[in-house]
XYZ file of C-alpha atoms in Angstrom:
640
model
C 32.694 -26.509 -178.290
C 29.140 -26.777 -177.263
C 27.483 -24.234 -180.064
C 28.377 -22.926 -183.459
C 27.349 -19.824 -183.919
C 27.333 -18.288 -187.631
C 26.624 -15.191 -188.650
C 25.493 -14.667 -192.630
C 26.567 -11.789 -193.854
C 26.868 -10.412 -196.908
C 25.226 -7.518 -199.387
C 21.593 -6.964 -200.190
C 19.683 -9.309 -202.410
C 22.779 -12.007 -202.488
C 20.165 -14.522 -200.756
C 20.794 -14.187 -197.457
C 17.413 -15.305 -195.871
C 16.344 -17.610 -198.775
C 20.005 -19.499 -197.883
C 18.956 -19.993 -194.351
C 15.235 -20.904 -194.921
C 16.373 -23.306 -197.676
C 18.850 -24.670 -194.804
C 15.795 -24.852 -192.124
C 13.002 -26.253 -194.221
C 14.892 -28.401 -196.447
C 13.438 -27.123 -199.481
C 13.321 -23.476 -201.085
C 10.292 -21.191 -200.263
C 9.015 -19.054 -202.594
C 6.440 -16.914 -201.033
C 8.081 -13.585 -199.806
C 10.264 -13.863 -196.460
C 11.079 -11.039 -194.171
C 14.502 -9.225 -194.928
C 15.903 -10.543 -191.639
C 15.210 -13.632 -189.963
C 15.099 -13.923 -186.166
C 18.047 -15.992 -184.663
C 17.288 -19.439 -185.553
C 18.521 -22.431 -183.259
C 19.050 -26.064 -184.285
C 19.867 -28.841 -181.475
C 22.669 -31.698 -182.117
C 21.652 -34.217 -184.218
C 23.746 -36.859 -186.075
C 23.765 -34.439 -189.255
C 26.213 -31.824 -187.162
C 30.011 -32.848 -186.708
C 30.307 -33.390 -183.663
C 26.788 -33.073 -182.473
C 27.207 -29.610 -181.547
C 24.226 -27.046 -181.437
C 24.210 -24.371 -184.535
C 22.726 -21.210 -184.018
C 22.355 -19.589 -187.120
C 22.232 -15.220 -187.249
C 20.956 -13.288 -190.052
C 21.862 -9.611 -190.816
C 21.552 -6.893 -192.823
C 23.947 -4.928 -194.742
C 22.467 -1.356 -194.835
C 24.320 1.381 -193.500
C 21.785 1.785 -190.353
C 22.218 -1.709 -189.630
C 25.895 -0.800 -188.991
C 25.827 -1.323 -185.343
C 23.521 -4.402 -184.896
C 25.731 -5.826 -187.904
C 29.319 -5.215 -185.625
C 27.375 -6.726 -182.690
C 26.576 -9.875 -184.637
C 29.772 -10.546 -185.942
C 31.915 -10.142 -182.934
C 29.254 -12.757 -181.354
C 29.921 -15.478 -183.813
C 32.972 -18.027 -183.941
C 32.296 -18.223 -188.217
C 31.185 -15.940 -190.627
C 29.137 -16.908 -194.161
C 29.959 -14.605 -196.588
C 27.655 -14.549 -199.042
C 27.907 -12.886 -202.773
C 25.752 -13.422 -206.497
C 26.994 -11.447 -208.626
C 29.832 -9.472 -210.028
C 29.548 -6.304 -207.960
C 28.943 -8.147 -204.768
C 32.040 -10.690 -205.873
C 33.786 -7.292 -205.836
C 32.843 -6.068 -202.763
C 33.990 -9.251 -200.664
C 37.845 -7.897 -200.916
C 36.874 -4.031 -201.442
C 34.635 -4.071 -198.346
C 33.367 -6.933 -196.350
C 36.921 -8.654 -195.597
C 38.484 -5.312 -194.868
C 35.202 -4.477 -192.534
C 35.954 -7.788 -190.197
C 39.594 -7.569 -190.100
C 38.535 -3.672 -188.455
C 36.477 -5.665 -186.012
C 39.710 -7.026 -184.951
C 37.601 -10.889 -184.706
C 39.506 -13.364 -185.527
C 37.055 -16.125 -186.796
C 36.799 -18.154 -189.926
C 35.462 -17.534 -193.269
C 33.426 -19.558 -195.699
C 33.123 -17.731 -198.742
C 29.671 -18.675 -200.489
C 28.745 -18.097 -204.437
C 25.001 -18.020 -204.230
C 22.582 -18.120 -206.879
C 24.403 -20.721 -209.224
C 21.047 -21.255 -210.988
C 20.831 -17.251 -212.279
C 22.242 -17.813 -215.694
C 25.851 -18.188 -215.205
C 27.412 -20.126 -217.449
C 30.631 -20.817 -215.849
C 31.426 -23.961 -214.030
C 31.545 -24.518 -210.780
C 35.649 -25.001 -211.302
C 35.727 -21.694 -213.479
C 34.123 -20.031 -210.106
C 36.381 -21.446 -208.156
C 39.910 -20.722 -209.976
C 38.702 -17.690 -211.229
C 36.877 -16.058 -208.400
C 37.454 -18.081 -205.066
C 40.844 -19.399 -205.489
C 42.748 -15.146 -205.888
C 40.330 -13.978 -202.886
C 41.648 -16.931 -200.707
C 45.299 -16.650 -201.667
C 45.061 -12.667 -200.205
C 42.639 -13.339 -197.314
C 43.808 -16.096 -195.033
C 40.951 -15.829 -193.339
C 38.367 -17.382 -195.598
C 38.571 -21.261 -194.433
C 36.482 -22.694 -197.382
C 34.470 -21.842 -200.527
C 31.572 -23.249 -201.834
C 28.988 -22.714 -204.763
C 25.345 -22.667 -203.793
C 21.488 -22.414 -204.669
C 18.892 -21.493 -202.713
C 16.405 -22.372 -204.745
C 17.304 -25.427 -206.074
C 18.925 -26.203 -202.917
C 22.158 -27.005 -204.070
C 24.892 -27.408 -201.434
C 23.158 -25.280 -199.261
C 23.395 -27.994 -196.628
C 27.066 -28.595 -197.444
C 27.321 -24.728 -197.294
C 26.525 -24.710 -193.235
C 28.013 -28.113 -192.878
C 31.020 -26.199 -193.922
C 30.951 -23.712 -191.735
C 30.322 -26.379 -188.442
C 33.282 -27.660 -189.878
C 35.413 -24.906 -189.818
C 34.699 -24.667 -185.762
C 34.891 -28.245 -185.215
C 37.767 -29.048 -187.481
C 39.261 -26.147 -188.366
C 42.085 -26.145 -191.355
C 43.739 -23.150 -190.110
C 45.992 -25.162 -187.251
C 46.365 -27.894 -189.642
C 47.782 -26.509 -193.470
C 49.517 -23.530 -194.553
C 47.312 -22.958 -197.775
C 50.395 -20.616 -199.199
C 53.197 -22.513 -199.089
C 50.876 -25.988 -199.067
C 52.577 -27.770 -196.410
C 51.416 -28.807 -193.325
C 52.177 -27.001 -190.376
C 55.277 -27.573 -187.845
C 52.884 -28.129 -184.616
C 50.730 -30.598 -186.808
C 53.857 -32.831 -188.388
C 54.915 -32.779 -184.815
C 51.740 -34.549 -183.855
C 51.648 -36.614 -186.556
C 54.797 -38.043 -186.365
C 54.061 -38.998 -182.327
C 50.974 -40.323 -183.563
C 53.168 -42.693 -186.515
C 55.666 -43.241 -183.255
C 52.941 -44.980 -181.266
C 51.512 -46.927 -183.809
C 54.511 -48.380 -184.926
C 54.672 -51.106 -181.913
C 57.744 -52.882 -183.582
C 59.844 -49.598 -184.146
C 61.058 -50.374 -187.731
C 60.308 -47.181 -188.761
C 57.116 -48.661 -191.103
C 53.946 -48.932 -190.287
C 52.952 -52.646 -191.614
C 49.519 -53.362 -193.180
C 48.831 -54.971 -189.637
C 49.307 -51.694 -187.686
C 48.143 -49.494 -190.388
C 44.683 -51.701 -189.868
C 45.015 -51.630 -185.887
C 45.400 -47.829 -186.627
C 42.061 -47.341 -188.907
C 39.890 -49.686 -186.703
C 41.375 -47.094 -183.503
C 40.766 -44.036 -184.940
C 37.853 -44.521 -186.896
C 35.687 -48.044 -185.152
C 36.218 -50.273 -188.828
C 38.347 -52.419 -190.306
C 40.400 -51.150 -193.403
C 39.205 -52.982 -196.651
C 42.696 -54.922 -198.434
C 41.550 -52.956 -201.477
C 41.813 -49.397 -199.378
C 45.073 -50.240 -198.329
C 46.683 -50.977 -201.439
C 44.975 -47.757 -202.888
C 46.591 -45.598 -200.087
C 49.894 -47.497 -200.736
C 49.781 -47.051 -204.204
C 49.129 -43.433 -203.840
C 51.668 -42.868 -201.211
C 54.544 -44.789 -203.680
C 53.245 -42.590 -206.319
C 54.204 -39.235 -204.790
C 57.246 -40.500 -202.890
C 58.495 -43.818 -204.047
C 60.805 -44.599 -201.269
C 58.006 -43.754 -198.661
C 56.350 -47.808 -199.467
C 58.535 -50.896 -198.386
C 56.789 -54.004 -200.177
C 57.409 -56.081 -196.946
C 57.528 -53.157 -193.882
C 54.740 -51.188 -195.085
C 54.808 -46.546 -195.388
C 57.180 -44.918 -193.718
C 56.850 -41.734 -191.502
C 57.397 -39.202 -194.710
C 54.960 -41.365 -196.678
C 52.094 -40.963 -193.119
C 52.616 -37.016 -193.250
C 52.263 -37.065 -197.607
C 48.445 -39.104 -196.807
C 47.552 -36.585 -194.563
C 48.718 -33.345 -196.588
C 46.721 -34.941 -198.974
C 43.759 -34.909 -196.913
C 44.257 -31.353 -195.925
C 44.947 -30.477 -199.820
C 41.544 -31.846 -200.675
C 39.316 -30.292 -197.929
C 39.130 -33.929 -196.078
C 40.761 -32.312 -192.819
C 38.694 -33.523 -190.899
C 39.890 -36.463 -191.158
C 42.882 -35.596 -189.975
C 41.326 -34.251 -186.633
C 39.678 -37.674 -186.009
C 42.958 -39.055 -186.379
C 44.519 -35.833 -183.768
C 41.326 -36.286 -181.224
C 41.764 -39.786 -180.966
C 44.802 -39.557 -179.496
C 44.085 -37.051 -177.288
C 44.953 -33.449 -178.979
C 43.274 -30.464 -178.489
C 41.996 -27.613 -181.392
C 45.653 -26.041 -180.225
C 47.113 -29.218 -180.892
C 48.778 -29.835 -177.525
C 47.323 -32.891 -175.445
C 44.865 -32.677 -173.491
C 45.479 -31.533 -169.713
C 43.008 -34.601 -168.690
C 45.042 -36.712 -170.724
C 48.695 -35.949 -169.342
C 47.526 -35.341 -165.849
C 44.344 -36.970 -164.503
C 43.409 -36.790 -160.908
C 45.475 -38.419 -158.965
C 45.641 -37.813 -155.319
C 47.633 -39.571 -152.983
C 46.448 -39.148 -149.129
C 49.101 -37.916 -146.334
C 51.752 -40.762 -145.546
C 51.209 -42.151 -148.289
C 53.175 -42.762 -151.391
C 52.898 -43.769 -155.129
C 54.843 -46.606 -156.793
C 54.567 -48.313 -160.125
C 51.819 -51.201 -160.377
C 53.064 -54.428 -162.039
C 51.042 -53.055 -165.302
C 53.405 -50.110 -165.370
C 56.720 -51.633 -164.398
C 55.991 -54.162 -167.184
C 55.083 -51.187 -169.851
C 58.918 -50.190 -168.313
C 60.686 -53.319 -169.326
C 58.329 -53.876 -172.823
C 60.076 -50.221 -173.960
C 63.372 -50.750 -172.880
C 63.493 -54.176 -174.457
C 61.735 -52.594 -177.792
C 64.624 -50.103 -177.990
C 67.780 -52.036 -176.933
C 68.201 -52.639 -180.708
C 71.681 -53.922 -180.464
C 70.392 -56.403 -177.320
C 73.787 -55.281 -175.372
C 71.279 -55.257 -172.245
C 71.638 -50.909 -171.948
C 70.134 -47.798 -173.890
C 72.815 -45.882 -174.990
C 72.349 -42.244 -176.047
C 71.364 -42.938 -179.397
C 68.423 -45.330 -178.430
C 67.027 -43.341 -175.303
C 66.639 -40.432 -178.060
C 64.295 -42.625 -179.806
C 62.539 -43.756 -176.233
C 61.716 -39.978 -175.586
C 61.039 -39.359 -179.349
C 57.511 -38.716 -178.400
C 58.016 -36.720 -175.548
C 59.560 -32.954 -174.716
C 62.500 -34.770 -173.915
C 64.707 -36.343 -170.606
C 62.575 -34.979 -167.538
C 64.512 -32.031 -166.745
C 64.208 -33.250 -163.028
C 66.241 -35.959 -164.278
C 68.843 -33.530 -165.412
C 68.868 -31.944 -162.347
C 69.792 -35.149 -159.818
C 72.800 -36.318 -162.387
C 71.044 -38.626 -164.821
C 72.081 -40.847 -165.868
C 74.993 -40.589 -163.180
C 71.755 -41.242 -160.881
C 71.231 -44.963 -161.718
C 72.635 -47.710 -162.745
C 74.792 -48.349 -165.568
C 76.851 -50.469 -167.745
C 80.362 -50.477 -168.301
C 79.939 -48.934 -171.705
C 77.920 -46.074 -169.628
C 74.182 -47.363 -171.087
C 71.859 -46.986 -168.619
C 70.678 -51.161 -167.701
C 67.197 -52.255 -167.722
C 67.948 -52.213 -163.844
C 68.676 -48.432 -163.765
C 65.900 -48.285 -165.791
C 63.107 -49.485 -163.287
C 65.212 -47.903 -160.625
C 65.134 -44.482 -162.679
C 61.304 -44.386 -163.196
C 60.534 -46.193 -159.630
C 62.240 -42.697 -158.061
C 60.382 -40.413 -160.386
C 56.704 -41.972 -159.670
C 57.683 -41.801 -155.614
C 59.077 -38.101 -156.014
C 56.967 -36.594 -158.986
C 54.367 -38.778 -159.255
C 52.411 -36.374 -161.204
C 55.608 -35.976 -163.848
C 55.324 -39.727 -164.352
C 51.937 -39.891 -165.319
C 52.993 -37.050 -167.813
C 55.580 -39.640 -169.748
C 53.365 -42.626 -169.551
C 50.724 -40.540 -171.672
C 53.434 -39.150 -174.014
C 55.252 -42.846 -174.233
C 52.043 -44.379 -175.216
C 51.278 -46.717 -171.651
C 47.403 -47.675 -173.009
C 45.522 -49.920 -170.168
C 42.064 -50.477 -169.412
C 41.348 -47.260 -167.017
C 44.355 -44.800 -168.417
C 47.733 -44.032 -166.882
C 46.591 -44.052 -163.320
C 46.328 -47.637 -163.396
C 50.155 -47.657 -164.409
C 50.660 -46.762 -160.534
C 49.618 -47.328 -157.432
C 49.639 -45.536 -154.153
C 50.980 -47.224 -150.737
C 49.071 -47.716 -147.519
C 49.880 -44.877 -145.034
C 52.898 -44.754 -143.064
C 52.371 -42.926 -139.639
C 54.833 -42.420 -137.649
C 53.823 -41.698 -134.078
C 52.357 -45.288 -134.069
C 55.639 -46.980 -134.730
C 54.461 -49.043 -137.301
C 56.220 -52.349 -136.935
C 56.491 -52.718 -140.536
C 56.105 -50.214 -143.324
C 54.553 -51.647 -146.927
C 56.523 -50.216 -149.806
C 58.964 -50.990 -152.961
C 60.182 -47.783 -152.822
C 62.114 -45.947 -149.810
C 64.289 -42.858 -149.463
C 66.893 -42.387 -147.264
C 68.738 -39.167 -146.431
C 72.711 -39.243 -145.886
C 73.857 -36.606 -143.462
C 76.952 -36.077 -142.422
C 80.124 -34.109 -142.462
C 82.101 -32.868 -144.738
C 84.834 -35.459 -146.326
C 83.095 -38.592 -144.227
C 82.748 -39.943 -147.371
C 79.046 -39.718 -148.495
C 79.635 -39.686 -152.337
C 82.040 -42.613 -152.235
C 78.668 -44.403 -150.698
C 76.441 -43.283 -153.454
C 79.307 -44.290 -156.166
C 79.593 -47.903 -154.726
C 75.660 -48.413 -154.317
C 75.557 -47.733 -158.373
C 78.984 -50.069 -158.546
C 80.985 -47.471 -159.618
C 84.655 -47.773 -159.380
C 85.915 -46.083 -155.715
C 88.200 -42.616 -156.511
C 91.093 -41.117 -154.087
C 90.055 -37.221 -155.473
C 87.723 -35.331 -153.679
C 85.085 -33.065 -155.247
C 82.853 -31.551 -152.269
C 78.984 -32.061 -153.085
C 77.055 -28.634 -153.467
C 74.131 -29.572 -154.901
C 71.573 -32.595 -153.736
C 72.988 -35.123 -155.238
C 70.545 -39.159 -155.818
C 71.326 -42.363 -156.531
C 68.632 -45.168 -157.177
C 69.137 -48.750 -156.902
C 67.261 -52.223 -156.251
C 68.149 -53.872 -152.921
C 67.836 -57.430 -152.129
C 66.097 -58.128 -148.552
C 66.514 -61.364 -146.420
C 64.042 -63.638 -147.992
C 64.532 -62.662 -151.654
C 62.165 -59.737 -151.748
C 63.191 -56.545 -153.572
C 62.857 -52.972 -153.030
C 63.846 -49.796 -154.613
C 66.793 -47.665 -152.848
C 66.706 -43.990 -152.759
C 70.056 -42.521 -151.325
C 70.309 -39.034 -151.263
C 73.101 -37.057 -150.313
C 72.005 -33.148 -149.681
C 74.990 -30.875 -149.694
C 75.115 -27.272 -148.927
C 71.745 -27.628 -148.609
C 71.340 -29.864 -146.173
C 70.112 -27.684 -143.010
C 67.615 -25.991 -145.279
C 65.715 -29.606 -146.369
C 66.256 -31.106 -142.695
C 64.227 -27.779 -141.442
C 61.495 -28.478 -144.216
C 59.469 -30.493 -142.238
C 57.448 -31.698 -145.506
C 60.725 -32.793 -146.898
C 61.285 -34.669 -143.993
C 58.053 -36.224 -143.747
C 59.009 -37.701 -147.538
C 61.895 -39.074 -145.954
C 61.689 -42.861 -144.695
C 65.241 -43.535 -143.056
C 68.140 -41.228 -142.119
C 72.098 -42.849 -142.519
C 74.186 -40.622 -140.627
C 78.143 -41.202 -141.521
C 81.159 -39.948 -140.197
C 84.868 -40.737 -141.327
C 85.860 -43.000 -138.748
C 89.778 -42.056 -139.445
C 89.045 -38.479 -138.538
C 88.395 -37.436 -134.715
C 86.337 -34.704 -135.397
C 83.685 -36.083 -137.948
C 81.222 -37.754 -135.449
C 80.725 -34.229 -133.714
C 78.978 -32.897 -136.886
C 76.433 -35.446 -136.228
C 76.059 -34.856 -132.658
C 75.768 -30.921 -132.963
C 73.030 -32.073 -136.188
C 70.666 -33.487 -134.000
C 71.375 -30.954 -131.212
C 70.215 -28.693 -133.418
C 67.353 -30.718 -135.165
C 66.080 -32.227 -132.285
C 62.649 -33.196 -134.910
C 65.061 -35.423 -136.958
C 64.412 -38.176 -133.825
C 61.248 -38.196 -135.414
C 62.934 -40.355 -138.775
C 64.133 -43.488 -138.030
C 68.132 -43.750 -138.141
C 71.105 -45.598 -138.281
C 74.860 -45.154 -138.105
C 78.123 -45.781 -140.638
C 81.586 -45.409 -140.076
C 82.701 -44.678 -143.362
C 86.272 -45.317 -144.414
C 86.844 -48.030 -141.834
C 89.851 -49.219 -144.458
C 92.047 -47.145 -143.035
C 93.352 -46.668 -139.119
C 90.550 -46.238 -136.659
C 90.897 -43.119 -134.330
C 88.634 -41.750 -130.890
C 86.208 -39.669 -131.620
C 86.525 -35.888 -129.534
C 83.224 -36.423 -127.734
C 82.569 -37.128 -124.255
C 80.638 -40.774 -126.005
C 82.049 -42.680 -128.510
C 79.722 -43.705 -131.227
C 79.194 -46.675 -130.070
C 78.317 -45.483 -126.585
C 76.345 -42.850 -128.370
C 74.316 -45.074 -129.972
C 73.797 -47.380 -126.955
C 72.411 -44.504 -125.491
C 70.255 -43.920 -127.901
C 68.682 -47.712 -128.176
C 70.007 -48.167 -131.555
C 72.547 -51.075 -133.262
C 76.147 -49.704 -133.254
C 77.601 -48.187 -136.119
C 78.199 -50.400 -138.946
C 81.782 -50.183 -139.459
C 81.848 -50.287 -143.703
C 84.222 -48.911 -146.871
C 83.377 -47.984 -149.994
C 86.509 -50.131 -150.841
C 84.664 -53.455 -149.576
C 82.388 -55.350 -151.344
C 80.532 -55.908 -147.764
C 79.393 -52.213 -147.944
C 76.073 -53.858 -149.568
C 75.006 -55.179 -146.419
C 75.020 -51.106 -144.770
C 72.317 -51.015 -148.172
C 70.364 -53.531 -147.376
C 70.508 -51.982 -143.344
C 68.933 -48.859 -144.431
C 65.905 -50.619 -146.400
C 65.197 -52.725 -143.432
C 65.043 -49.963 -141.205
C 63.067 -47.814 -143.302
C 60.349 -51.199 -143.668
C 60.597 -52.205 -140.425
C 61.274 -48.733 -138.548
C 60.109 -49.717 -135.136
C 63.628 -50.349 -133.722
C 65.638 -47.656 -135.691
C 63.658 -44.696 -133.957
C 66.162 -42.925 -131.444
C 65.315 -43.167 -128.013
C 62.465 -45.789 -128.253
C 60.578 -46.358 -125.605
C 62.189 -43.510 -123.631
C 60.114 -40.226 -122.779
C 60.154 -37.456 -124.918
C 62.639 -35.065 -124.600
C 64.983 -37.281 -122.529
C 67.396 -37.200 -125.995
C 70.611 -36.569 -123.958
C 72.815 -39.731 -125.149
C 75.454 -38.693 -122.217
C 72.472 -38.577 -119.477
C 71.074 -41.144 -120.874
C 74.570 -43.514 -120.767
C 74.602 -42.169 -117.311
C 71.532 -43.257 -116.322
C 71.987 -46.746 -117.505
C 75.032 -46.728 -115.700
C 73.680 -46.152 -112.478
C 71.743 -48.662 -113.066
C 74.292 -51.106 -113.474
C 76.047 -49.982 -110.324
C 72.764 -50.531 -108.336
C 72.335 -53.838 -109.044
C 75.727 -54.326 -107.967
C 75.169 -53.295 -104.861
C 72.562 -55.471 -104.258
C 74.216 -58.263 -105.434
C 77.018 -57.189 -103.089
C 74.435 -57.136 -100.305
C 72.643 -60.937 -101.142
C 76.324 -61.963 -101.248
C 76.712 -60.783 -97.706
C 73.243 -61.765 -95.767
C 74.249 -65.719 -97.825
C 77.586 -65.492 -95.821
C 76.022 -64.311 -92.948
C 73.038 -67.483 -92.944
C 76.649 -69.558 -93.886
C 78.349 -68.690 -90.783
C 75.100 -68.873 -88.320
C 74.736 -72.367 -89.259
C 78.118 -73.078 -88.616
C 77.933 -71.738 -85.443
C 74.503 -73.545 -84.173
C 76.238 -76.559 -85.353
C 79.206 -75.964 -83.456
C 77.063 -75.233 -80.232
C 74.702 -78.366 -80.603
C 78.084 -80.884 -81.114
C 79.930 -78.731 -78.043
């Protein structure tokens, strides 16, 4: 907030204007002041929390001020309330806090005894019990209290310090003065906070990371004798909260900070909030869980080495029973700090999506393979969970990814550079798409059929020809599969299509054929053929080409005859990568014209061809047998 703006109110003669001149000139003034000062200004200094400009409004509480009084208060973000004496003490609940709840402005207020110095011979703690304490406990409103004099210029500093303090670290989001507890949204913050700090995840923050938290959140070291004061303190009103070797425990972090908030120290407790990133509502910062990040056309965004090895360092950190998988219990505590699984994760089958164990745990391959997906489809969602997870690098979460040169595809790149690649499986009905998915996660092959009606992903490393790795997106559409292949921006995320067919069935290749018929802007994807289910008995195909013909046609390899039964189905994997990095040879009809995308024409073309040259080698064949016999004959003639 760039300005505090207060506005003193209060009734006649409670020392309105002596308060703020005392505040102004730092000392009280005695000669006679005016009845209402003008609007007095003071610029940031290092005096103000958070070096924020106060603008300070006087008033006046006559009746036929009424109007310039509302005006006032419905201008300011804190109100000082100001009373000296018994009847004006009275009036604060009778009038003035009944008057600004009518104004329907919802601001904080500091309630102010002035005039300590008239003759009163209670203590400041009699005031405050007696007087303060019963007005607070019926108007939640009232932030703070304070005892003051103007003209010996007691607290009158603290007394505007107060209310800068109730803007820039308000109580009101922080403690529930009634009941005395903390509030839900606050523990929730907290306890993220207490999540990230403890880097081994014992549940204990040890007298090494409760120093590494101090020197964070505040820019100094933690004396030893501080620590064992908090310590002691903590163990004092919770006993089990201190472990003598592991340090305070989560309850024991949220008991120190009630304390805080207890004792008026709550802004302490918004250091702690703002420096990791929370705003006055308590929610993070919109900067913080999604910074600019914009990733030109063609392009794509991947993990950087930084963030795939923030990946590994959690999973490893979590596996606590080192069985090499997070099972349900531990991936709780991995998203402990978040609002949970990404529900786009829910909605492509996690953890069905990736790889797993035999137990069902997702490995720390599925892992990488899991998050390498999310930052090429939602890069913007992973950014989100590195913030909430804690991924802290020089130059924020954006340097947790990067983004890929572009990929253009009328240029025919020869070779594409990218980890991660998606690849759309189309084809018909029963070819035996899942089955693929099921064996690229290794998952055990299954006679029954359940028909695919929603998209359906799976995510897995590949291993190219020379060692080098890349990420595997396969994903199988379902009954929505002519509405994504007419989304042309869906498409253009799309780096290799695998068309499959059953190669058992005769009428399963004619689904792909009528596809592309249809789609004629799919040519624009590079491609490559499967016959599925080549374990059992081949059959023709009912189309005027057979695949492979089809495909000849089309100046593409022949289909790659593969089951989901055979452990050689990893080589149709490693295919599809290759022709989505190296796509130049996997477009259809490369280096034909556009439009000539007629595989039957196209075979007939090339077999005229063929029967061309034939003829002329039928016709050198002739004219040599002709030269043969001339020669034979001017031989003939020269012996004769």
């Amino acid at each position: 907030m760039a300005t505090v703006r207060i506005c003193v109110c209060g009734d006649e003669g409670t020392g309105k204007s002596s308060v703020i001149t005392s505040f102004v000139k730092d000392v009280f003034v005695t000669a006679k002041i005016q009845s209402v000062l003008p609007e007095i200004t003071i610029p940031p200094n290092l005096g103000t929390p958070e070096n924020v400009t106060t603008t300070i409004v006087d008033t006046s509480a006559l009746p036929q001020e009424r109007d310039t009084l509302r005006k006032k208060i419905r201008k300011s973000n804190v109100i000082l309330l100001l009373y000296s004496d018994h009847y004006s003490y009275e009036r604060v609940a009778l009038f003035w806090m009944p008057y600004f709840r009518s104004l329907a402005v919802n601001v904080p207020v500091v309630l102010c005894a002035n005039k300590a110095d008239a003759g009163h011979s209670a203590t400041t703690a009699q005031v405050v019990d007696e007087e303060m304490l019963p007005v607070m406990a019926e108007f939640k409103e009232i932030d703070s209290c304070i005892r003051t004099s103007a003209r010996e210029h007691h607290n009158v500093n603290e007394a505007f310090f107060l209310c800068q303090k109730a803007i820039t670290h308000p109580i009101a989001p922080l403690f529930d003065s009634k009941e005395a507890v903390l509030k839900p949204a606050a523990v929730t913050a907290l306890q993220r906070i207490f999540y990230l700090c403890d880097k081994d995840r014992d549940g204990y923050l040890s007298d090494q990371e409760l120093a590494d938290f101090q020197l964070r959140c505040f820019g100094k070291p933690i004396a030893d004798e501080d620590l064992a004061h908090i310590k002691r303190s903590i163990q004092r009103w919770s006993p089990p909260s201190v472990h003598d070797r592991k340090g305070i425990d989560a309850h024991g972090f949220l008991l120190l900070n009630k304390t805080y908030a207890e004792k008026g120290r709550h802004e302490t407790i918004w250091i702690i909030l703002r420096t990791f990133h929370y705003t006055d509502s308590l929610s993070l910062k919109d900067s913080f869980l999604y910074p600019k990040f914009e990733i030109p056309p063609f392009s794509s965004a991947e993990l950087s080495p930084a963030g795939y090895r923030f990946f590994v360092d959690l999973f490893l950190l979590h596996d606590k029973d080192n069985d090499g998988g997070l099972n349900d219990a531990e991936l709780a505590t991995v998203f402990a700090p978040t609002p949970g699984v990404p529900s786009s994760w829910g909605d492509a089958g996690f953890p069905s999506s990736t790889v797993r164990n035999e137990a069902g745990d997702i490995t720390l391959q599925g892992w990488l393979a899991q998050w390498s997906m999310t930052t090429f489809a939602e890069p913007k969602l992973a950014l989100e969970y590195l913030a909430y997870l804690g991924f802290e690098e020089k130059g924020g979460t954006t340097s947790a990814l990067k983004i890929t040169k572009p990929r253009k595809r009328r240029k025919r790149q020869p070779k594409v550079e990218r980890n991660v690649v998606l690849c759309y499986v189309l084809g018909a009905s029963h070819s035996g798409k899942s089955s693929l998915l099921d064996a690229f996660l290794h998952r055990p092959f299954s006679d029954l059929y359940h028909p695919t009606i929603k998209p359906r992903t799976a995510v897995n490393s590949v291993e190219l020809q020379g060692g080098k790795q890349c990420y595997l997106i396969l994903e199988e559409l379902g009954e929505l599969e002519p509405a994504i292949v007419e989304n042309q921006a869906r498409l253009d995320a799309c780096d290799v299509i695998c068309y499959t067919y059953d190669s058992s069935d005769p009428n399963s290749f004619r689904h792909i054929v009528n596809l592309r018929k249809k789609y004629p802007h799919l040519d624009d994807v590079p491609a490559l053929y499967a016959a599925l289910k080549a374990d059992q008995d081949k059959t023709t195909q009912r189309h005027e080409l057979q695949p492979d013909e089809y495909t000849h046609a089309l100046n593409l390899a022949p289909p790659l005859h593969v089951s989901a039964t055979w452990t050689s189905i990893a080589e149709l994997y490693v295919q599809v990568a290759d022709a989505a990095l190296h796509p130049s040879s996997a477009y259809p009809n490369n280096g034909q014209q556009r439009g000539d995308d007629d595989p039957a024409a196209a075979a007939a073309a090339a077999t005229a061809v063929v029967d061309r040259t034939n003829l002329y080698l039928a016709l050198a064949a002739t004219l040599c047998a002709a030269a043969a016999f001339a020669v034979i004959w001017r031989r003939t003639t020269t012996l004769a």
